CSV table of C-alpha atoms in Angstrom, one decimal:
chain,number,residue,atom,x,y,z
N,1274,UNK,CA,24.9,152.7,279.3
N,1275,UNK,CA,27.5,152.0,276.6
N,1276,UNK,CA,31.3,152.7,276.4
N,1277,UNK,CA,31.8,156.0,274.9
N,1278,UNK,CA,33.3,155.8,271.5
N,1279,UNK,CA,33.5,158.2,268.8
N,1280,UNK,CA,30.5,157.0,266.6
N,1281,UNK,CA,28.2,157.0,270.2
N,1282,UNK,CA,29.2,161.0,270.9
N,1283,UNK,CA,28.9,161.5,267.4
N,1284,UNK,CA,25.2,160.4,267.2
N,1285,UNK,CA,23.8,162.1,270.6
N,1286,UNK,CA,20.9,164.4,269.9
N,1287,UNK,CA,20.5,167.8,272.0
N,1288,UNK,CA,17.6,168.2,273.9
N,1289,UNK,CA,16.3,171.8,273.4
N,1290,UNK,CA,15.0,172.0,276.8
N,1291,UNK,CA,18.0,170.6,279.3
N,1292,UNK,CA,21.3,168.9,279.1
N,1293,UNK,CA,21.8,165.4,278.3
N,1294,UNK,CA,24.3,163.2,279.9
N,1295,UNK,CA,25.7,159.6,279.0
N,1296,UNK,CA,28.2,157.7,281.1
N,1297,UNK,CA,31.1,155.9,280.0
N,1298,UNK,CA,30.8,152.0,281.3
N,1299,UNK,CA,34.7,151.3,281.3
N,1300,UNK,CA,35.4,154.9,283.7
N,1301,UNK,CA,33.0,154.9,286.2
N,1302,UNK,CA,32.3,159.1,286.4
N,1303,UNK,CA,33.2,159.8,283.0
N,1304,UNK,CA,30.8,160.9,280.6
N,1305,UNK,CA,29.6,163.6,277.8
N,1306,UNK,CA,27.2,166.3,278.5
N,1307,UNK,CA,25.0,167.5,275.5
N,1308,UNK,CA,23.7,171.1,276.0
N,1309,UNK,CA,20.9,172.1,274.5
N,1310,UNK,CA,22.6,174.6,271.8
N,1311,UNK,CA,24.3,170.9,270.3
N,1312,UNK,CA,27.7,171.5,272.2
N,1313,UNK,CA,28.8,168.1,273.5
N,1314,UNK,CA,31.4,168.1,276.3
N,1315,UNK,CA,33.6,165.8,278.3
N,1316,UNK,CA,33.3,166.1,282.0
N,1317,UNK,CA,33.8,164.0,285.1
N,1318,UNK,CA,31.4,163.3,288.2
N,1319,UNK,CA,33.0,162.7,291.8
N,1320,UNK,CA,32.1,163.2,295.3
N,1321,UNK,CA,34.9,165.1,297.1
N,1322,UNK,CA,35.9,164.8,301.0
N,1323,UNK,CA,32.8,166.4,302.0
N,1324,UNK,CA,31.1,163.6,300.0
N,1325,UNK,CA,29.3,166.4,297.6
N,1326,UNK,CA,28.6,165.6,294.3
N,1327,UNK,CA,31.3,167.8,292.0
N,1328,UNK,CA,31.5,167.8,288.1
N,1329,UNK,CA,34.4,168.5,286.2
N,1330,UNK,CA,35.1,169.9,282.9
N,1331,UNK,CA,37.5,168.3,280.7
N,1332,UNK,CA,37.3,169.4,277.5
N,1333,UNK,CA,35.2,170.1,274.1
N,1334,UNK,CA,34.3,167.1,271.8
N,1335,UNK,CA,36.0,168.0,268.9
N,1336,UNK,CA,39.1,169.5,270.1
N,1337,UNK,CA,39.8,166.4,272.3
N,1338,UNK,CA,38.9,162.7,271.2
N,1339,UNK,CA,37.1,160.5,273.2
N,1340,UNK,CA,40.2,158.4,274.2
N,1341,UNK,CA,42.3,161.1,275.2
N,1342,UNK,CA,39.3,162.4,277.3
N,1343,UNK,CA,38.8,159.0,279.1
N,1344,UNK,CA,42.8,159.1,279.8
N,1345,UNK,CA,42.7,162.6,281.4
N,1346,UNK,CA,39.2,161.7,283.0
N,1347,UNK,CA,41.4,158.5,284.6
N,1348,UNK,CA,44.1,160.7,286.2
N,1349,UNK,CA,41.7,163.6,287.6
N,1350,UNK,CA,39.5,160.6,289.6
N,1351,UNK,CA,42.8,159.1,290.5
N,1352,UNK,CA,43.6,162.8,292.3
N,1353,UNK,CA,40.5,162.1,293.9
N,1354,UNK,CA,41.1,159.2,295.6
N,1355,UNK,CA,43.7,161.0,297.1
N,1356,UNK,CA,41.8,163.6,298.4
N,1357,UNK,CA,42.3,165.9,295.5
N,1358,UNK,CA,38.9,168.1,294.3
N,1359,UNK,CA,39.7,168.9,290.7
N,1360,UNK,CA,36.9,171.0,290.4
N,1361,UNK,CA,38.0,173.2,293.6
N,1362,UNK,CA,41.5,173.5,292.6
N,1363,UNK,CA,40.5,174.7,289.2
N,1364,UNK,CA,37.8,177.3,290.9
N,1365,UNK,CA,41.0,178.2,293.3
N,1366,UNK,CA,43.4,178.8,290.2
N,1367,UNK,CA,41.2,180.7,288.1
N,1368,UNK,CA,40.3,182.9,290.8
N,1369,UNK,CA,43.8,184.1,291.0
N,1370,UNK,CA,44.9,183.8,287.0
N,1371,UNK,CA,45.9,187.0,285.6
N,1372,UNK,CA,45.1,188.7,282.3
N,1373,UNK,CA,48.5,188.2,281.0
N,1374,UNK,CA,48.0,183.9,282.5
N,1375,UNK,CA,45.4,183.7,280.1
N,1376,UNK,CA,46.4,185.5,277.2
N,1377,UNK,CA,49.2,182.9,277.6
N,1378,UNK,CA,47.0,180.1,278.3
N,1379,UNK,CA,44.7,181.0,275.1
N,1380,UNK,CA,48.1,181.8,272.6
N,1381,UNK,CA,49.4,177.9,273.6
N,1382,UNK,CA,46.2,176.3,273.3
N,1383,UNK,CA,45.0,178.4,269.6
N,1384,UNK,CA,48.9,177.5,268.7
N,1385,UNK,CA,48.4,174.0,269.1
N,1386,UNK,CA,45.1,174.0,267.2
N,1387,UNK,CA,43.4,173.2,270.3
N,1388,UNK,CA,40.7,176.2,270.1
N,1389,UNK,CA,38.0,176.3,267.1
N,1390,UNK,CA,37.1,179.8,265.7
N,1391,UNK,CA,35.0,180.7,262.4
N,1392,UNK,CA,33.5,178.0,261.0
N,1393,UNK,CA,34.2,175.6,264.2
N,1394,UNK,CA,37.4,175.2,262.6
N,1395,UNK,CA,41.2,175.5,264.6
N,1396,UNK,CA,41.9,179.4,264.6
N,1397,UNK,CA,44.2,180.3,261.6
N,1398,UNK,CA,47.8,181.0,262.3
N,1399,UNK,CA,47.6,184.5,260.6
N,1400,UNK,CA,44.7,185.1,263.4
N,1401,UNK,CA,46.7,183.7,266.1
N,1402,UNK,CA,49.9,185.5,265.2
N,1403,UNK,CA,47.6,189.1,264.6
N,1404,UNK,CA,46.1,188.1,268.0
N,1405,UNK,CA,49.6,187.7,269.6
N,1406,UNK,CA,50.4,191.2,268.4
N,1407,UNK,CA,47.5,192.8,270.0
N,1408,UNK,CA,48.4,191.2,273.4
N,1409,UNK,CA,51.9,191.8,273.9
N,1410,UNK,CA,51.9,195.2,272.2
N,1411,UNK,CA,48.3,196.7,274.1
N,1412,UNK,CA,46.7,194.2,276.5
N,1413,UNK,CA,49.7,193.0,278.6
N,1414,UNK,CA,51.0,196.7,279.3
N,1415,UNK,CA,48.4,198.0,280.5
N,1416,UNK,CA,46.1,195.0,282.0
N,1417,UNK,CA,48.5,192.1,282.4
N,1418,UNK,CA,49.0,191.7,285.7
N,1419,UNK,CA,45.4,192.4,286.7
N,1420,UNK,CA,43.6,189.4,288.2
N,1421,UNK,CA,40.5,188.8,285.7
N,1422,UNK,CA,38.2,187.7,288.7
N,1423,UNK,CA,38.6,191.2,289.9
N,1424,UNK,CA,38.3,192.9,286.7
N,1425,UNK,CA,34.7,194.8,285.5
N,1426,UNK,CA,33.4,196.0,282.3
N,1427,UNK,CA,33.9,199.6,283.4
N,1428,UNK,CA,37.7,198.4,283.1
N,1429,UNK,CA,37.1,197.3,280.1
N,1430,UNK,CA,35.8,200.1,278.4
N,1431,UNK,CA,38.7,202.3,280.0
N,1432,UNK,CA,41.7,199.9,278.5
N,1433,UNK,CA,39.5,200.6,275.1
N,1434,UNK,CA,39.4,204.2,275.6
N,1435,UNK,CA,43.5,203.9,276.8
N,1436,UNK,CA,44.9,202.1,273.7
N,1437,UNK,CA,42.5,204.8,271.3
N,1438,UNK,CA,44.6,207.5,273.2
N,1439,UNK,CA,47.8,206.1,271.8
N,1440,UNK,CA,48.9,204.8,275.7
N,1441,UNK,CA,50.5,202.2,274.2
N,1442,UNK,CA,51.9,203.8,271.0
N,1443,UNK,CA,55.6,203.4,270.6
N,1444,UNK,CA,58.3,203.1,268.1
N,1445,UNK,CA,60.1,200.2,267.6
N,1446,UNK,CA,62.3,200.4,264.7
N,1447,UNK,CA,62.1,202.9,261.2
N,1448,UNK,CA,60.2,201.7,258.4
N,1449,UNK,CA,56.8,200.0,258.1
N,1450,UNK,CA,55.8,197.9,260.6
N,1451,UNK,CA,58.2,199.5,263.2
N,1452,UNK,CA,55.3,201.3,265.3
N,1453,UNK,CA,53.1,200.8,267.6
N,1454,UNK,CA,49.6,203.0,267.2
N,1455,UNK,CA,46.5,203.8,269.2
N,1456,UNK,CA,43.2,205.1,267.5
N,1457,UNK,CA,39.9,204.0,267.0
N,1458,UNK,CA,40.5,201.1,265.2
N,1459,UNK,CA,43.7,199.6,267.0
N,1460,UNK,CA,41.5,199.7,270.3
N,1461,UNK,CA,38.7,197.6,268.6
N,1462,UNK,CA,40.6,195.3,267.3
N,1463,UNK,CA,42.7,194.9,270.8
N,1464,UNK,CA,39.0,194.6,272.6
N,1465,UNK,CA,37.6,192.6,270.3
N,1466,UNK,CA,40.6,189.5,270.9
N,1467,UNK,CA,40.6,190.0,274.6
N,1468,UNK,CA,36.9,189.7,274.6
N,1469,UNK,CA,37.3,186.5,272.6
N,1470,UNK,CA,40.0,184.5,274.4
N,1471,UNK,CA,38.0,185.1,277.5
N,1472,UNK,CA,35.2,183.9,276.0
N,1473,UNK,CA,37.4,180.7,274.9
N,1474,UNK,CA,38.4,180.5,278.9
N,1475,UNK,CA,35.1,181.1,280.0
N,1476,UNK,CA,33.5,178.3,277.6
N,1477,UNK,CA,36.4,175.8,279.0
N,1478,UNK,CA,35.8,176.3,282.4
N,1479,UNK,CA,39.2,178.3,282.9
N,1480,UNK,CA,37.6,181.5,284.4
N,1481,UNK,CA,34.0,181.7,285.9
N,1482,UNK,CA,32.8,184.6,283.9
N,1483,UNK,CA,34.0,187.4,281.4
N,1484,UNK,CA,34.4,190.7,282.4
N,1485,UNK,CA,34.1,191.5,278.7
N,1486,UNK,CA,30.9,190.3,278.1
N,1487,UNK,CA,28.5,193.7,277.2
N,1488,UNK,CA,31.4,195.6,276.0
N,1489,UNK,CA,30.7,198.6,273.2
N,1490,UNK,CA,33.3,197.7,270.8
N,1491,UNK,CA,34.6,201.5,269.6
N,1492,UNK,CA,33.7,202.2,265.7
N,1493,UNK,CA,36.0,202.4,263.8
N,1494,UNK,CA,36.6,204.6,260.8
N,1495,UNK,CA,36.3,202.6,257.6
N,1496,UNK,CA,38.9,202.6,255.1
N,1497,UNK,CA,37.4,204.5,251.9
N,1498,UNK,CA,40.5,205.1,250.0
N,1499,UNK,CA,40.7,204.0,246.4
N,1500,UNK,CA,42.3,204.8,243.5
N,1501,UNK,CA,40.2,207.2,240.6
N,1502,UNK,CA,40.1,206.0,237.2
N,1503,UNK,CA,42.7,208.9,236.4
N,1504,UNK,CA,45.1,207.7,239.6
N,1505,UNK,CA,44.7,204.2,238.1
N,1506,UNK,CA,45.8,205.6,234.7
N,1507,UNK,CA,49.0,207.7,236.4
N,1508,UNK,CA,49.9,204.4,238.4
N,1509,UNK,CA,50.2,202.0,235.6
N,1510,UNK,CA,52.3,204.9,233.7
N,1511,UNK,CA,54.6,205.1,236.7
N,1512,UNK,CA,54.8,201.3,236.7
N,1513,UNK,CA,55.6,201.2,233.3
N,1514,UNK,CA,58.4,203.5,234.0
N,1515,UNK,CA,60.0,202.3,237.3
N,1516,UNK,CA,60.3,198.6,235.7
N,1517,UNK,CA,62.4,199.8,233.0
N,1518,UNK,CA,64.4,201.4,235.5
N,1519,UNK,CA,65.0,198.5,237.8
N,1520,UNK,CA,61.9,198.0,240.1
N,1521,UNK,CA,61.3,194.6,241.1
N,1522,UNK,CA,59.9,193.2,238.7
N,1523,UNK,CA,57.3,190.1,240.8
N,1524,UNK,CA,56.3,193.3,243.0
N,1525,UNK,CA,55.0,195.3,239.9
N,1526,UNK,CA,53.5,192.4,239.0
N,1527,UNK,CA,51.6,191.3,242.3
N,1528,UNK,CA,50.4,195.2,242.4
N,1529,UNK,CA,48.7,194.6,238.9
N,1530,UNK,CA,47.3,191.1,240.1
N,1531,UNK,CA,45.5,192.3,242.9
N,1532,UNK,CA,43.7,195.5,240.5
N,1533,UNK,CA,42.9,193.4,238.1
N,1534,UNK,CA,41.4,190.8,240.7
N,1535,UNK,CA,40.4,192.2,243.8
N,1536,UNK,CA,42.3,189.4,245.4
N,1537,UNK,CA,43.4,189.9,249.2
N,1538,UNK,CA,47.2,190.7,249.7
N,1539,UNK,CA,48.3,187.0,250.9
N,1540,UNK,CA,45.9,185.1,248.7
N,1541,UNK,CA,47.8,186.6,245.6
N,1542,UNK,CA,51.1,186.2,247.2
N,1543,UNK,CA,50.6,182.8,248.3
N,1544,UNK,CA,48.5,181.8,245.3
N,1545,UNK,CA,49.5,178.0,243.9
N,1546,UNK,CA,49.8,177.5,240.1
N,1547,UNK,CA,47.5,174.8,240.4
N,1548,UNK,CA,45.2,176.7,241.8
N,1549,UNK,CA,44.8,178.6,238.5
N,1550,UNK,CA,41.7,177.1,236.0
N,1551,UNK,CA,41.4,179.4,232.9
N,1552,UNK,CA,39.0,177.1,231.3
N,1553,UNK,CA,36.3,178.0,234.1
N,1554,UNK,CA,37.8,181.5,234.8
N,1555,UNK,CA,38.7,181.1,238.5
N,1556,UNK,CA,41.2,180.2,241.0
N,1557,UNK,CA,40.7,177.5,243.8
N,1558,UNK,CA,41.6,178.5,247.3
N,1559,UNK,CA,41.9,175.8,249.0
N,1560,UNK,CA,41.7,177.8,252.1
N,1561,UNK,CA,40.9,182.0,252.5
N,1562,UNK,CA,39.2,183.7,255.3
N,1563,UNK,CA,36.0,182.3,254.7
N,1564,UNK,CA,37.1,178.8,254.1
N,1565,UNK,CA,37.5,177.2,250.6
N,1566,UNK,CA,36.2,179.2,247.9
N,1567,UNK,CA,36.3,179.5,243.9
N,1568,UNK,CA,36.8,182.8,242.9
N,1569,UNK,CA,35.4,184.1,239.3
N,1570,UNK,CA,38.3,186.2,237.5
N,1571,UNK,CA,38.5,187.9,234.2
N,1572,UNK,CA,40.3,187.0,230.8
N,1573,UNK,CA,42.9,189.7,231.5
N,1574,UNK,CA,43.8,188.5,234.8
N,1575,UNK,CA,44.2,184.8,233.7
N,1576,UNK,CA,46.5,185.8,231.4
N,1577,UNK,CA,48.1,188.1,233.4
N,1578,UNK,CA,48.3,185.5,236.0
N,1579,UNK,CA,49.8,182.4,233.7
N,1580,UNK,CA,52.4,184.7,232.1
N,1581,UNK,CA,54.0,185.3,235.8
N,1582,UNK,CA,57.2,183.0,236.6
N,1583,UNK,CA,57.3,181.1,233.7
N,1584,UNK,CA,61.1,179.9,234.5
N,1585,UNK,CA,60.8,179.6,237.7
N,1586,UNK,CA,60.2,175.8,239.4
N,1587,UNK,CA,58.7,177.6,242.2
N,1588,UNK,CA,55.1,176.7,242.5
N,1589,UNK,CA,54.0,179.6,243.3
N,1590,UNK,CA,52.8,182.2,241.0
N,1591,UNK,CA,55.1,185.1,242.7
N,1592,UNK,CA,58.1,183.2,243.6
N,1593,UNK,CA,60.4,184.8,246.3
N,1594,UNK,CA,63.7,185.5,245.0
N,1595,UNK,CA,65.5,182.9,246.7
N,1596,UNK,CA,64.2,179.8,248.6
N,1597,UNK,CA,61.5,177.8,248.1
N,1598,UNK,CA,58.4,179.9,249.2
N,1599,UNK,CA,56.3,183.4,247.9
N,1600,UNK,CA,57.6,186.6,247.1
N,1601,UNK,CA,56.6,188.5,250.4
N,1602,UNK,CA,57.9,192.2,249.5
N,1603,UNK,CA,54.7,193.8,247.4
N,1604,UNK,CA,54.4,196.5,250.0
N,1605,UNK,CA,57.7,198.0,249.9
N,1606,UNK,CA,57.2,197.8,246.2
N,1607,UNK,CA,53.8,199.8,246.5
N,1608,UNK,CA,55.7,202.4,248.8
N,1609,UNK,CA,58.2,202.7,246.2
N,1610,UNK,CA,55.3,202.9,243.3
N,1611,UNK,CA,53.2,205.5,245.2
N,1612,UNK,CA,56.0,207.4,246.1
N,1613,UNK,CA,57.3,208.0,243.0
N,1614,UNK,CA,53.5,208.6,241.6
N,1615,UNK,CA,52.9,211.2,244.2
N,1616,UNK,CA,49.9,208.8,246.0
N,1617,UNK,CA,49.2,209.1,249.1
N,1618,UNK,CA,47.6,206.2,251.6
N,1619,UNK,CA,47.8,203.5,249.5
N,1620,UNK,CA,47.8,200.0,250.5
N,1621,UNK,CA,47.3,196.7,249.5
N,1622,UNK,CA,43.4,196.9,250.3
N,1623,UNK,CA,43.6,200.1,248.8
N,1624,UNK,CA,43.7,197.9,245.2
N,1625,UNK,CA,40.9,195.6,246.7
N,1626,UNK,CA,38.9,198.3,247.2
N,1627,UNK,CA,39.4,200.1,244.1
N,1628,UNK,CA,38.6,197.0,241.8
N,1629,UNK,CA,35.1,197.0,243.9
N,1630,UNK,CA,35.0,200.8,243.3
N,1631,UNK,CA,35.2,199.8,239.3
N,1632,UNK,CA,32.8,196.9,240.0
N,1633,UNK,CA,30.5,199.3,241.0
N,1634,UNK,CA,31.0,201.9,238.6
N,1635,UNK,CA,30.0,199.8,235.7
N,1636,UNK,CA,26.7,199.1,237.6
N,1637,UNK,CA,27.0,196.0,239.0
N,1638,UNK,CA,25.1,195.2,242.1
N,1639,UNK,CA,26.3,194.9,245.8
N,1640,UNK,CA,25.6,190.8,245.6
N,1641,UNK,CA,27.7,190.8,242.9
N,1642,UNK,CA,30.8,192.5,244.1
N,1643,UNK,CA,30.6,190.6,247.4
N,1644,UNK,CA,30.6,187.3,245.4
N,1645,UNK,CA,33.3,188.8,243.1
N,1646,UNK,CA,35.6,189.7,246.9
N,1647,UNK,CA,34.8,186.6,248.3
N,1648,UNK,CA,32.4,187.1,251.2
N,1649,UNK,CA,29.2,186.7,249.6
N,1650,UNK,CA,26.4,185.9,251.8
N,1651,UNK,CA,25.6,182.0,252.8
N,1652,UNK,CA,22.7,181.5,250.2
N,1653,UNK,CA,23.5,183.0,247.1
N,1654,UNK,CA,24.1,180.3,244.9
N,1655,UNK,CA,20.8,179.0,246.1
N,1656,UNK,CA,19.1,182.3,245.2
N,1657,UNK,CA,21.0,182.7,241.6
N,1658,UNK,CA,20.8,180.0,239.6
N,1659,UNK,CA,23.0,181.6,236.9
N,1660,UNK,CA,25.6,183.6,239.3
N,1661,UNK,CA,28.6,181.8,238.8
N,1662,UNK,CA,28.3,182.9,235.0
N,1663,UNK,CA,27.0,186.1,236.1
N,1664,UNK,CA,30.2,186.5,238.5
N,1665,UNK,CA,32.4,185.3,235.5
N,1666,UNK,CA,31.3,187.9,233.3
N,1667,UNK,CA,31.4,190.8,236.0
N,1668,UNK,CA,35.0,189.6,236.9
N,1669,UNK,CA,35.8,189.8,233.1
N,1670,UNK,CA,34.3,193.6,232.7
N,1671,UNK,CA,36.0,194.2,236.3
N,1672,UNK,CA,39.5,193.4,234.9
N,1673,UNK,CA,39.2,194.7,231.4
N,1674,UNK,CA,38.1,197.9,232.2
N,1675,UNK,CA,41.0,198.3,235.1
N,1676,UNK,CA,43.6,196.9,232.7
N,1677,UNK,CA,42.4,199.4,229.6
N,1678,UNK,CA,43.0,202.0,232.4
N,1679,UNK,CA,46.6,200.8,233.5
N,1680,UNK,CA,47.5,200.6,229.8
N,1681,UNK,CA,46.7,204.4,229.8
N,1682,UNK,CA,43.2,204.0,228.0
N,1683,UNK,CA,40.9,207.2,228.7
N,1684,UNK,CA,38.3,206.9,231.3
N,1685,UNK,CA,34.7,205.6,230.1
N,1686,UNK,CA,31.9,208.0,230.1
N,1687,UNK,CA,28.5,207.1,231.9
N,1688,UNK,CA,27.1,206.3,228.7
N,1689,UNK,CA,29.9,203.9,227.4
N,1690,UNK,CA,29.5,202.3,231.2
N,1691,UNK,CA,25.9,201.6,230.3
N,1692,UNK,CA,26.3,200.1,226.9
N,1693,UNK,CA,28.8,197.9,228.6
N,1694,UNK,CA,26.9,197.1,231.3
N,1695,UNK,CA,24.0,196.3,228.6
N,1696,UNK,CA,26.0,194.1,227.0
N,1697,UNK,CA,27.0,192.3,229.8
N,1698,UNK,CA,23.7,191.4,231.2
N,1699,UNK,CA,23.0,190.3,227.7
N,1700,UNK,CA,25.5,187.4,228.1
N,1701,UNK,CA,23.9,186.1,230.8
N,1702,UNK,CA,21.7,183.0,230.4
N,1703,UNK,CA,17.9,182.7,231.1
């Protein structure tokens, strides 16, 4: 058996069938266990008082690295020699821990990058901060100080049903973002963290099982608003006319950003100059929701795009008005916009949706407009050996036609939509 390092846990194979195990030879009852999903975990093997044979989880490979494993592996055998059973005390604690212990637990540990999420990569801050929300706004008040060994899926399902009622609606202050709402959707989203920070406990040997696990997450009601070609039209006049009279003039410009690109709210905000590259017609995120990604855009967004803080040393697209970060008020602004135009339920995704609404209008296909969003399938650039041109052009079309429409231009007919959509699939190479 050899000493553990990272290159040795690095190259053990899974065995489909059972779990592997390899001792360390420097900490006697320290070792790795392979299951047979791939998942490789540290874990310690003892014999307590009784002089059973006990095991010990320590942690996941990955999250902690073999040295600091074979230190916290040293002090738990050290407890035993003092007649301590690690794996008893832990069974003890977790028998007791309450919801609102764990929430805790799992907001310290996803904090300190400690927990992997999508892509076995650390949870995102933005996820973690949403996630906080959700507990101390619906799962603490009405759950917290339940004990989770005691708790059922029938429970559950009711603290689902609770938070959809509005239990834990409240208002906190005027404006946007002052409230505190039930529905449909609230309550899924609420169920669908708690289910997966118990699954995070669960995995780490922190509670023995889930309550959660089975639950019928509520549907939600999909947002479906976008904007018409004529509310398009009738919002870039409004712009047009609120900038002259003193409307901010980065927030006007973020709103036409994310039409003319179908870009998420905080990936045009926080958008890089650097990022930019006209020649190839994209921008490089270095990081979005579904990990790095180039994203195709159109000749009228570049240019929109590059013409935005010229002065400014900021390097950020939409500089904030002071300090050195991203402009961050592009809702009010929209508020503002809509309110003046008479639109109702418009947000930010609102725009997102409406540039896939145009996408498909012009007759491009689902693949397409997914690729063009940014959460095409895993595959697709296998499949389509000409897509990223493809994308390009459709990204181009995407943002002409919205622009033409903000400028005031009339609304194409079917027939102009399928001459340009001819023309389009012309460009693209054989």
């Amino acid at each position: 058996m050899p000493k553990l390092t990272k290159r040795i846990v690095d190259a053990l194979q899974h065995d489909p069938e059972r779990d592997v195990f390899v001792w360390d030879t420097e900490v006697r009852g320290f070792g790795v266990r392979v299951k047979p999903s791939g998942t490789k975990t540290f874990l310690i093997q003892y014999r307590n008082a009784e002089r059973r044979t006990r095991r010990f989880v320590i942690g996941q490979f990955g999250v902690l690295t073999v040295e600091l494993a074979r230190d916290l592996a040293k002090k738990k055998l050290a407890s035993v020699v003092d007649g301590g059973d690690p794996s008893a005390e832990r069974r003890a604690a977790r028998e007791g821990m309450t919801v609102a212990e764990v929430c805790d637990w799992y907001l310290e540990e996803a904090e300190a990058g400690r927990l992997l999420g999508r892509n076995r990569r650390p949870i995102k801050a933005s996820s973690v901060a949403g996630d906080r929300s959700r507990i101390e706004q619906h799962i603490k008040p009405l759950i917290g100080t339940r004990v989770v060994s005691r708790l059922r899926l029938a429970d559950i399902e009711r603290l689902q049903a609770d938070i959809a009622a509005g239990k834990t609606a409240r208002s906190h202050r005027p404006g946007r973002g002052g409230q505190t709402s039930g529905g449909a959707g609230v309550a899924a989203r609420a169920i669908s963290t708690l289910r997966s920070l118990l699954n995070h406990a669960r995995r780490l040997g922190l509670i023995e099982q889930s309550p959660a696990n089975g639950v019928r997450i509520i549907a939600s009601e999909k947002l479906k608003r976008r904007l018409s070609a004529g509310e398009i039209r009738h919002l870039g006049k409004i712009m047009m006319q609120i900038e002259h009279e003193g409307e901010h003039p980065t927030g006007l410009a973020a709103i036409r950003a994310m039409l003319l690109t179908g870009f998420r709210r905080m990936e045009v905000l926080g958008m890089r100059r650097e990022w930019i590259e006209p020649e190839g017609n994209c921008v490089a995120f270095p990081d979005t929701k579904s990990g790095p990604q180039l994203r195709a855009v159109g000749d009228a967004a570049i240019a929109h795009l590059l013409s935005q803080g010229q002065r400014s040393p900021s390097p950020f697209v939409f500089p904030a008005d002071w300090g050195e970060g991203h402009f961050i008020g592009v809702v009010r602004v929209l508020d503002r916009v809509c309110l003046r135009a008479g639109l109702n339920n418009v947000t930010p995704h609102t725009l997102r949706h409406t540039f896939a609404s145009i996408a498909a209008s012009l007759g491009f296909s689902e693949l397409t407009i997914s690729g063009l969003l940014g959460h095409a399938p895993r595959g697709v650039t296998q499949r389509y050996v000409h897509l990223d041109t493809a994308l390009v052009i459709a990204a181009d079309q995407v943002a002409a036609e919205i622009a033409r429409l903000l400028e005031g231009g009339e609304v194409a007919t079917v027939r102009e939509m399928k001459l340009l959509r001819s023309k389009t699939l012309a460009r693209v190479p054989v």
